[in-house]
């Protein structure tokens, strides 16, 4: 029997009032007391259940249903967003997954309201949408580097909450995950990228300058968690120094979100008995 959480991640990791990023232990595994090997087994089991629920979600979409799930992944460089996509979303049928990565906005995107490219990337009915970075960059990297005036980014927290309420009311369940890596662990991961030719492609010299702004990024993340963790779109603060824990936690959060839709199989929109008879009557 696979080992279980002592406290489910919805409870253990949900950002509540008073959450303090600066004092959080990012190598901790809140709610999980069984270590790495058991976590790998648990994730495999959760992946099977996620896969089954996702197939029902996909069928619902094919039948014209509008429910969807949106997983928002935020985190500093090396926090493990790509690993979540590979190790958690990799457990389900790629057909049902709609992955969008948000990088530096193009010139055209910069001329539009910041939420426009996000709206265009929302999952269609029946899909699990995954945002690798998101509209939160517009109050993180943009705030830290003062890419727009303060009054502009200040107004965005409320705009984001309003937007997410609309998305939720339209039938999409939003799961927001902040992958929290420590500065020491980030340094080790960047160092590893420099040791391994198979990781050079992930290395960006600019990231090394960016990490010097660590304290300001922490403040920006703290503001996001304080101001945008809402009833319809809560944040989960996931300690990510242990990659296996982050994958375990996100796997379970996603499994619960998709299963929580409680979708059955869409009924046949044809007469089953009549179709059987027609098929049986054919000469081959
Ligand atoms: P990566 O995730 O490694 O592909 O890097 C994407 C880069 O795009 C990161 O450095 C982000 O900070 C940056 N980025 C994403 N969204 C925005 C945005 N709205 N404004 C400015 N930079 C952004
Ligand atoms: Mg990068």
XYZ file of N, CA and C in Angstrom, residues 55-280:
678
model
N -9.030 11.747 -18.296
C -9.715 11.186 -19.460
C -11.206 11.550 -19.433
N -11.774 11.538 -18.229
C -13.181 11.964 -18.125
C -13.324 13.447 -18.451
N -12.354 14.237 -18.006
C -12.382 15.672 -18.317
C -12.289 15.893 -19.833
N -11.404 15.129 -20.460
C -11.226 15.272 -21.904
C -12.512 14.886 -22.651
N -13.125 13.790 -22.200
C -14.387 13.337 -22.824
C -15.472 14.404 -22.657
N -15.498 15.006 -21.485
C -16.442 16.094 -21.192
C -16.246 17.239 -22.192
N -14.999 17.575 -22.455
C -14.705 18.646 -23.408
C -15.128 18.278 -24.830
N -14.857 17.029 -25.189
C -15.234 16.580 -26.535
C -16.748 16.615 -26.717
N -17.471 16.440 -25.605
C -18.938 16.475 -25.662
C -19.464 17.910 -25.530
N -18.573 18.889 -25.591
C -19.006 20.284 -25.548
C -18.960 20.927 -24.176
N -18.456 20.205 -23.187
C -18.389 20.740 -21.815
C -17.348 21.844 -21.686
N -17.557 22.711 -20.709
C -16.684 23.886 -20.580
C -15.807 23.873 -19.329
N -15.889 22.820 -18.528
C -15.015 22.765 -17.340
C -13.564 22.557 -17.768
N -12.649 23.122 -16.995
C -11.218 22.984 -17.266
C -10.472 23.180 -15.959
N -9.200 22.850 -15.969
C -8.330 23.085 -14.810
C -7.134 23.882 -15.301
N -6.730 24.871 -14.523
C -5.545 25.656 -14.886
C -4.527 25.583 -13.757
N -3.353 25.033 -14.083
C -2.241 24.986 -13.133
C -1.280 26.118 -13.473
N -1.114 27.030 -12.536
C -0.189 28.160 -12.726
C 1.100 27.838 -11.965
N 2.212 27.797 -12.680
C 3.507 27.519 -12.048
C 4.363 28.767 -12.040
N 4.708 29.211 -10.838
C 5.620 30.344 -10.710
C 6.820 29.914 -9.874
N 7.939 30.522 -10.113
C 9.130 30.227 -9.326
C 10.327 30.905 -9.950
N 11.354 31.106 -9.122
C 12.595 31.686 -9.612
C 13.264 30.711 -10.595
N 14.264 31.193 -11.311
C 15.025 30.303 -12.183
C 15.503 29.096 -11.395
N 15.474 27.957 -12.002
C 15.902 26.661 -11.438
C 14.936 26.105 -10.375
N 13.801 26.751 -10.151
C 12.888 26.272 -9.103
C 12.280 24.910 -9.457
N 12.308 24.556 -10.740
C 11.831 23.219 -11.117
C 10.515 23.199 -11.881
N 10.185 24.293 -12.533
C 8.924 24.343 -13.277
C 8.920 23.299 -14.408
N 10.035 23.235 -15.114
C 10.133 22.265 -16.216
C 10.039 20.826 -15.723
N 10.618 20.566 -14.563
C 10.565 19.221 -13.989
C 9.140 18.840 -13.606
N 8.357 19.804 -13.147
C 6.948 19.538 -12.825
C 6.209 19.148 -14.104
N 6.476 19.875 -15.161
C 5.806 19.567 -16.427
C 6.170 18.142 -16.865
N 7.464 17.800 -16.812
C 7.901 16.460 -17.243
C 7.399 15.364 -16.318
N 7.555 15.561 -15.022
C 7.311 14.459 -14.084
C 5.865 14.358 -13.613
N 5.096 15.433 -13.673
C 3.696 15.359 -13.240
C 2.766 15.337 -14.459
N 2.878 16.337 -15.313
C 2.012 16.348 -16.495
C 2.384 15.208 -17.431
N 3.634 14.741 -17.318
C 4.081 13.601 -18.118
C 3.330 12.325 -17.786
N 2.570 12.318 -16.698
C 1.830 11.126 -16.287
C 0.462 11.034 -16.967
N 0.084 12.077 -17.696
C -1.241 12.048 -18.330
C -1.122 12.170 -19.847
N -2.224 11.855 -20.529
C -2.284 11.886 -21.982
C -1.989 13.310 -22.483
N -0.934 13.486 -23.268
C -0.553 14.841 -23.713
C -1.666 15.546 -24.493
N -2.557 14.746 -25.070
C -3.680 15.297 -25.805
C -4.565 16.209 -24.947
N -4.629 15.888 -23.663
C -5.515 16.643 -22.771
C -4.840 17.813 -22.082
N -3.558 18.022 -22.387
C -2.800 19.065 -21.702
C -2.526 20.221 -22.651
N -2.751 21.412 -22.179
C -2.481 22.606 -22.982
C -1.423 23.419 -22.246
N -0.180 23.324 -22.707
C 0.949 23.968 -22.029
C 1.287 25.293 -22.687
N 1.417 26.332 -21.843
C 1.845 27.632 -22.358
C 2.989 28.156 -21.500
N 4.054 28.603 -22.158
C 5.161 29.237 -21.436
C 5.134 30.713 -21.736
N 5.316 31.530 -20.708
C 5.303 32.976 -20.911
C 6.691 33.545 -20.670
N 7.292 34.054 -21.721
C 8.602 34.684 -21.641
C 8.474 36.190 -21.760
N 9.604 36.827 -22.040
C 9.607 38.276 -22.235
C 8.576 38.610 -23.316
N 7.656 39.542 -23.041
C 6.618 39.847 -24.037
C 7.224 40.368 -25.342
N 6.612 39.969 -26.431
C 7.023 40.501 -27.727
C 6.580 41.973 -27.803
N 7.040 42.643 -28.831
C 6.669 44.050 -28.986
C 5.147 44.195 -29.089
N 4.543 43.277 -29.840
C 3.095 43.302 -30.002
C 2.404 43.082 -28.646
N 2.891 42.098 -27.885
C 2.284 41.823 -26.576
C 2.434 43.015 -25.634
N 3.557 43.694 -25.717
C 3.778 44.855 -24.851
C 2.808 45.993 -25.148
N 2.297 46.029 -26.374
C 1.371 47.104 -26.731
C -0.068 46.785 -26.301
N -0.274 45.556 -25.794
C -1.623 45.141 -25.386
C -1.732 45.156 -23.863
N -2.993 45.126 -23.345
C -3.145 44.958 -21.893
C -2.422 43.678 -21.447
N -1.791 43.697 -20.250
C -0.930 42.565 -19.868
C -1.675 41.245 -19.778
N -2.995 41.290 -19.527
C -3.738 40.041 -19.397
C -4.159 39.433 -20.734
N -3.947 40.173 -21.816
C -4.469 39.664 -23.088
C -3.826 38.348 -23.528
N -2.490 38.278 -23.451
C -1.859 37.022 -23.898
C -2.215 35.873 -22.959
N -2.535 36.242 -21.710
C -2.935 35.231 -20.730
C -4.325 34.683 -21.091
N -5.261 35.595 -21.377
C -6.612 35.165 -21.799
C -6.533 34.233 -22.992
N -5.680 34.607 -23.938
C -5.565 33.811 -25.170
C -4.961 32.439 -24.894
N -4.272 32.309 -23.770
C -3.643 31.028 -23.441
C -4.467 30.161 -22.509
N -5.661 30.609 -22.123
C -6.480 29.836 -21.184
C -6.888 28.496 -21.802
N -6.986 27.462 -20.959
C -7.330 26.142 -21.496
C -8.756 26.105 -22.039
N -8.916 25.386 -23.132
C -10.247 25.132 -23.696
C -10.984 24.162 -22.770
N -12.296 24.061 -22.910
C -13.090 23.112 -22.135
C -12.507 21.708 -22.282
N -12.406 21.000 -21.146
C -11.922 19.632 -21.191
C -10.420 19.484 -21.043
N -9.707 20.596 -20.954
C -8.246 20.508 -20.895
C -7.709 20.837 -19.507
N -6.493 20.340 -19.276
C -5.678 20.827 -18.164
C -4.717 21.830 -18.775
N -4.883 23.095 -18.434
C -3.951 24.115 -18.900
C -2.801 24.232 -17.910
N -1.600 24.422 -18.423
C -0.441 24.643 -17.552
C 0.250 25.913 -18.003
N 0.411 26.837 -17.078
C 1.177 28.056 -17.356
C 2.557 27.927 -16.722
N 3.591 27.891 -17.556
C 4.974 27.938 -17.100
C 5.332 29.421 -17.103
N 5.298 30.054 -15.920
C 5.231 31.499 -15.724
C 3.856 31.970 -16.219
N 3.546 33.217 -15.936
C 2.144 33.617 -16.078
C 2.007 35.128 -15.981
N 0.773 35.591 -15.789
C 0.503 37.010 -15.524
C 1.200 37.497 -14.251
N 1.630 36.568 -13.390
C 2.331 37.015 -12.180
C 3.689 37.632 -12.472
N 4.286 37.286 -13.620
C 5.535 37.961 -13.994
C 5.323 39.477 -14.086
N 4.087 39.875 -14.375
C 3.793 41.298 -14.518
C 3.751 42.047 -13.190
N 3.835 41.296 -12.079
C 4.039 41.931 -10.764
C 5.275 41.355 -10.056
N 6.091 40.592 -10.783
C 7.335 40.050 -10.203
C 8.532 40.676 -10.914
N 8.933 40.091 -12.052
C 10.084 40.658 -12.772
C 9.830 42.122 -13.145
N 8.589 42.427 -13.452
C 8.251 43.800 -13.861
C 8.376 44.776 -12.684
N 7.956 44.320 -11.514
C 8.061 45.152 -10.308
C 9.520 45.319 -9.881
N 10.244 44.215 -9.838
C 11.631 44.256 -9.368
C 12.488 45.139 -10.287
N 12.249 45.050 -11.571
C 13.075 45.806 -12.529
C 12.435 47.125 -12.973
N 11.316 47.468 -12.304
C 10.627 48.736 -12.609
C 10.408 48.921 -14.104
N 9.859 47.890 -14.731
C 9.637 47.935 -16.182
C 8.427 48.796 -16.539
N 7.568 49.029 -15.559
C 6.456 49.983 -15.714
C 6.411 50.803 -14.416
N 5.764 51.968 -14.435
C 5.689 52.772 -13.207
C 4.959 52.037 -12.084
N 5.311 52.371 -10.862
C 4.724 51.727 -9.689
C 3.189 51.716 -9.723
N 2.593 52.848 -10.087
C 1.123 52.928 -10.078
C 0.519 51.881 -11.016
N 1.232 51.568 -12.071
C 0.729 50.583 -13.041
C 0.772 49.177 -12.437
N 1.926 48.770 -11.886
C 1.958 47.399 -11.332
C 1.141 47.282 -10.050
N 1.049 48.386 -9.286
C 0.227 48.352 -8.066
C -1.221 47.989 -8.385
N -1.720 48.514 -9.480
C -3.125 48.284 -9.838
C -3.361 46.851 -10.322
N -2.298 46.164 -10.647
C -2.456 44.850 -11.277
C -2.931 43.756 -10.328
N -2.629 43.876 -9.022
C -3.065 42.814 -8.099
C -4.587 42.681 -8.126
N -5.266 43.823 -8.076
C -6.736 43.785 -8.113
C -7.233 43.306 -9.471
N -6.552 43.748 -10.526
C -6.951 43.324 -11.874
C -6.813 41.801 -12.010
N -5.759 41.274 -11.424
C -5.539 39.822 -11.474
C -6.638 39.093 -10.697
N -6.978 39.597 -9.517
C -8.021 38.926 -8.730
C -9.363 38.933 -9.458
N -9.679 40.048 -10.092
C -10.932 40.138 -10.848
C -10.923 39.165 -12.028
N -9.806 39.156 -12.736
C -9.652 38.254 -13.882
C -9.812 36.787 -13.454
N -9.143 36.422 -12.372
C -9.198 35.019 -11.941
C -10.600 34.637 -11.467
N -11.314 35.599 -10.879
C -12.697 35.297 -10.479
C -13.542 35.002 -11.722
N -13.345 35.787 -12.773
C -14.079 35.553 -14.028
C -13.759 34.180 -14.608
N -12.485 33.860 -14.623
C -12.059 32.564 -15.179
C -12.695 31.433 -14.385
N -12.689 31.590 -13.066
C -13.275 30.576 -12.205
C -14.785 30.460 -12.432
N -15.457 31.598 -12.565
C -16.909 31.564 -12.782
C -17.270 30.954 -14.127
N -16.335 31.012 -15.071
C -16.576 30.402 -16.381
C -16.328 28.887 -16.361
N -15.952 28.340 -15.179
C -15.861 26.881 -15.066
C -14.454 26.305 -14.980
N -13.457 27.167 -14.880
C -12.074 26.681 -14.791
C -11.583 26.718 -13.342
N -11.131 25.585 -12.859
C -10.568 25.499 -11.508
C -9.105 25.915 -11.573
N -8.739 26.896 -10.768
C -7.381 27.442 -10.817
C -6.565 26.937 -9.627
N -5.402 26.386 -9.922
C -4.470 25.911 -8.887
C -3.160 26.662 -9.090
N -2.789 27.479 -8.108
C -1.584 28.297 -8.273
C -0.479 27.774 -7.357
N 0.646 27.460 -7.960
C 1.753 26.867 -7.234
C 2.964 27.784 -7.301
N 3.441 28.204 -6.121
C 4.701 28.947 -6.043
C 5.775 27.949 -5.626
N 6.675 27.643 -6.555
C 7.778 26.722 -6.258
C 8.882 27.547 -5.608
N 9.143 27.253 -4.346
C 10.032 28.108 -3.559
C 11.384 27.439 -3.343
N 12.379 27.971 -4.012
C 13.729 27.431 -3.912
C 14.563 28.424 -3.101
N 15.501 27.919 -2.302
C 16.355 28.815 -1.518
C 17.478 29.359 -2.393
N 18.076 30.468 -1.948
C 19.177 31.065 -2.712
C 20.360 30.100 -2.829
N 20.662 29.376 -1.747
C 21.792 28.430 -1.785
C 21.520 27.309 -2.786
N 20.288 26.785 -2.748
C 19.948 25.698 -3.669
C 19.960 26.201 -5.112
N 19.484 27.425 -5.322
C 19.504 27.962 -6.684
C 20.941 28.061 -7.187
N 21.826 28.513 -6.307
C 23.232 28.635 -6.707
C 23.796 27.273 -7.103
N 23.484 26.266 -6.306
C 23.971 24.912 -6.606
C 23.426 24.421 -7.948
N 22.173 24.741 -8.228
C 21.576 24.275 -9.487
C 22.160 25.014 -10.690
N 22.418 26.311 -10.517
C 23.052 27.064 -11.609
C 24.475 26.535 -11.834
N 25.174 26.252 -10.722
C 26.542 25.723 -10.805
C 26.537 24.400 -11.556
N 25.530 23.584 -11.284
C 25.449 22.287 -11.961
C 25.251 22.467 -13.463
N 24.467 23.466 -13.825
C 24.257 23.719 -15.258
C 25.582 24.033 -15.949
N 26.497 24.634 -15.175
C 27.800 24.995 -15.757
C 28.762 23.813 -15.784
N 28.474 22.787 -15.000
C 29.329 21.597 -14.961
C 28.977 20.619 -16.068
N 27.725 20.737 -16.575
C 27.227 19.677 -17.459
C 26.840 20.182 -18.839
N 27.586 19.717 -19.862
C 27.275 20.136 -21.235
C 25.807 19.890 -21.623
N 25.181 18.873 -21.009
C 23.763 18.625 -21.348
C 22.847 19.619 -20.656
N 23.414 20.541 -19.854
C 22.584 21.564 -19.197
C 22.930 22.988 -19.615
N 23.946 23.123 -20.457
C 24.319 24.479 -20.902
C 23.125 25.197 -21.520
N 22.315 24.454 -22.230
C 21.190 25.070 -22.945
C 20.201 25.742 -21.998
N 20.210 25.312 -20.732
C 19.292 25.913 -19.754
C 19.900 27.138 -19.109
N 21.199 27.347 -19.324
C 21.909 28.406 -18.614
C 21.809 29.719 -19.366
N 21.477 30.759 -18.623
C 21.361 32.079 -19.222
C 22.199 33.030 -18.354
N 23.307 33.593 -18.909
C 24.186 34.438 -18.091
C 23.436 35.547 -17.351
N 22.350 36.026 -17.920
C 21.575 37.081 -17.270
C 20.969 36.634 -15.948
N 20.708 35.327 -15.802
C 20.105 34.821 -14.564
C 21.022 35.055 -13.362
N 22.336 35.063 -13.622
C 23.290 35.250 -12.530
C 23.230 36.689 -12.000
N 22.990 37.644 -12.895
C 22.811 39.026 -12.433
C 21.482 39.166 -11.705
N 20.466 38.495 -12.239
C 19.117 38.614 -11.682
C 19.085 38.122 -10.229
N 19.873 37.077 -9.916
C 19.783 36.505 -8.562
C 20.327 37.444 -7.489
N 21.113 38.444 -7.907
C 21.580 39.443 -6.941
C 20.427 40.272 -6.373
N 19.299 40.249 -7.076
C 18.122 41.007 -6.599
C 17.229 40.121 -5.724
N 17.809 39.110 -5.136
C 17.044 38.084 -4.414
C 16.049 38.673 -3.416
N 16.526 39.612 -2.601
C 15.669 40.157 -1.546
C 14.463 40.875 -2.144
N 14.698 41.566 -3.237
C 13.568 42.269 -3.869
C 12.593 41.287 -4.519
N 13.114 40.204 -5.063
C 12.206 39.165 -5.578
C 11.387 38.558 -4.451
N 12.036 38.341 -3.303
C 11.305 37.791 -2.149
C 10.161 38.708 -1.760
N 10.433 40.010 -1.744
C 9.376 40.976 -1.402
C 8.248 40.918 -2.423
N 8.629 40.790 -3.685
C 7.614 40.753 -4.744
C 6.776 39.469 -4.642
N 7.426 38.338 -4.347
C 6.672 37.092 -4.149
C 5.776 37.191 -2.917
N 6.314 37.781 -1.857
C 5.509 37.929 -0.639
C 4.247 38.751 -0.942
N 4.385 39.814 -1.713
C 3.228 40.652 -2.055
C 2.212 39.863 -2.875
N 2.704 39.044 -3.794
C 1.801 38.203 -4.591
C 1.010 37.271 -3.677
N 1.717 36.611 -2.760
C 1.051 35.643 -1.884
C 0.080 36.349 -0.934
N 0.452 37.546 -0.473
C -0.423 38.310 0.431
C -1.678 38.808 -0.272
N -1.529 39.202 -1.528
C -2.608 39.963 -2.170
C -3.424 39.189 -3.185
N -2.968 38.022 -3.591
C -3.705 37.322 -4.663
C -4.051 35.873 -4.309
N -3.949 35.510 -3.025
C -4.394 34.172 -2.644
C -5.852 34.303 -2.233
N -6.758 33.897 -3.090
C -8.186 34.129 -2.879
C -8.916 32.799 -2.732
N -10.171 32.879 -2.353
C -10.980 31.675 -2.180
C -11.061 30.885 -3.487
N -11.282 31.570 -4.603
C -11.440 30.855 -5.878
C -10.110 30.515 -6.540
N -9.053 31.170 -6.111
C -7.750 30.912 -6.742
C -6.642 31.022 -5.700
N -6.591 30.019 -4.802
C -5.605 30.065 -3.721
C -4.188 29.768 -4.219
N -3.215 30.288 -3.510
C -1.815 29.928 -3.757
C -1.425 28.775 -2.856
N -0.608 27.891 -3.392
C 0.062 26.872 -2.594
C 1.545 27.195 -2.602
N 2.124 27.342 -1.416
C 3.554 27.619 -1.277
C 4.261 26.276 -1.135
N 4.989 25.898 -2.160
C 5.591 24.561 -2.198
C 7.110 24.669 -2.017
N 7.620 24.231 -0.869
C 9.078 24.229 -0.680
C 9.697 23.333 -1.750
N 10.686 23.867 -2.480
C 11.130 23.158 -3.692
C 12.620 22.828 -3.691
N 13.271 22.920 -2.526
C 14.681 22.504 -2.504
C 14.807 21.000 -2.731
N 13.774 20.255 -2.335
C 13.688 18.835 -2.681
C 12.756 18.696 -3.876
N 13.345 18.408 -5.031
C 12.508 18.315 -6.242
C 11.441 17.246 -6.091
N 11.797 16.131 -5.438
C 10.831 15.037 -5.311
C 9.605 15.478 -4.521
N 9.814 16.368 -3.532
C 8.663 16.814 -2.744
C 7.753 17.716 -3.576
N 8.348 18.629 -4.333
C 7.540 19.540 -5.147
C 6.692 18.748 -6.149
N 7.302 17.725 -6.738
C 6.561 16.915 -7.733
C 5.438 16.141 -7.058
N 5.741 15.572 -5.899
C 4.719 14.849 -5.141
C 3.544 15.766 -4.819
N 3.855 16.966 -4.337
C 2.811 17.896 -3.896
C 1.958 18.365 -5.069
N 2.609 18.733 -6.167
C 1.841 19.243 -7.302
C 1.014 18.120 -7.934
N 1.584 16.915 -7.945
C 0.825 15.773 -8.473
C -0.473 15.578 -7.707
N -0.385 15.682 -6.395
C -1.571 15.474 -5.570
C -2.567 16.640 -5.714
N -2.050 17.871 -5.747
C -2.940 19.027 -5.894
C -3.707 18.938 -7.213
N -2.999 18.531 -8.252
C -3.629 18.449 -9.567
C -4.626 17.285 -9.619
N -4.227 16.162 -9.049
C -5.142 15.009 -8.983
C -6.443 15.426 -8.300
N -6.324 16.087 -7.167
C -7.520 16.476 -6.415
C -8.355 17.500 -7.177
N -7.697 18.397 -7.903
C -8.451 19.409 -8.658
C -9.269 18.748 -9.767
N -8.658 17.814 -10.481
C -9.368 17.187 -11.607
C -10.441 16.229 -11.087
N -10.093 15.438 -10.072
C -11.112 14.543 -9.495
C -12.248 15.344 -8.871
N -11.905 16.509 -8.329
C -12.899 17.351 -7.656
C -13.976 17.886 -8.583
N -13.757 17.775 -9.896
C -14.799 18.183 -10.845
C -15.955 17.180 -10.842
N -15.679 15.959 -10.352
C -16.696 14.902 -10.265
C -17.425 14.701 -11.583
N -16.657 14.561 -12.642
C -17.280 14.363 -13.949
C -17.524 12.876 -14.190
N -18.691 12.579 -14.724
C -18.961 11.211 -15.182
C -18.607 11.121 -16.654
N -18.872 9.959 -17.257
C -18.669 9.833 -18.700
C -19.847 10.463 -19.419
N -19.597 11.188 -20.504
C -20.737 11.790 -21.213
C -21.652 10.692 -21.763
N -22.968 10.877 -21.657
C -23.894 9.864 -22.170
C -23.832 9.820 -23.694
N -24.227 8.687 -24.262
C -24.258 8.551 -25.720
C -25.297 9.503 -26.294
N -24.956 10.141 -27.421
C -25.960 11.002 -28.075
C -26.536 10.267 -29.286
N -26.572 8.920 -29.173
C -27.163 8.069 -30.210
C -27.852 6.920 -29.476
N -28.627 6.136 -30.204
C -29.332 5.008 -29.594
C -28.397 3.794 -29.612
N -27.905 3.409 -28.448
C -26.884 2.358 -28.364
C -27.396 1.042 -28.954
N -28.617 0.654 -28.602
C -29.159 -0.637 -29.080
C -29.307 -0.627 -30.587
N -29.785 0.477 -31.092
C -29.953 0.592 -32.538
C -28.599 0.497 -33.262
N -27.589 1.121 -32.686
C -26.252 1.084 -33.306
C -25.671 -0.328 -33.280
N -25.909 -1.045 -32.177
C -25.433 -2.444 -32.096
C -26.067 -3.263 -33.208
N -27.366 -3.088 -33.379
C -28.089 -3.863 -34.386
C -27.584 -3.524 -35.786
N -27.352 -2.249 -36.022
C -26.863 -1.835 -37.342
C -25.493 -2.428 -37.642
N -24.623 -2.401 -36.639
C -23.258 -2.919 -36.806
C -23.298 -4.424 -37.037
N -24.116 -5.125 -36.212
C -24.209 -6.591 -36.334
C -24.778 -7.006 -37.690
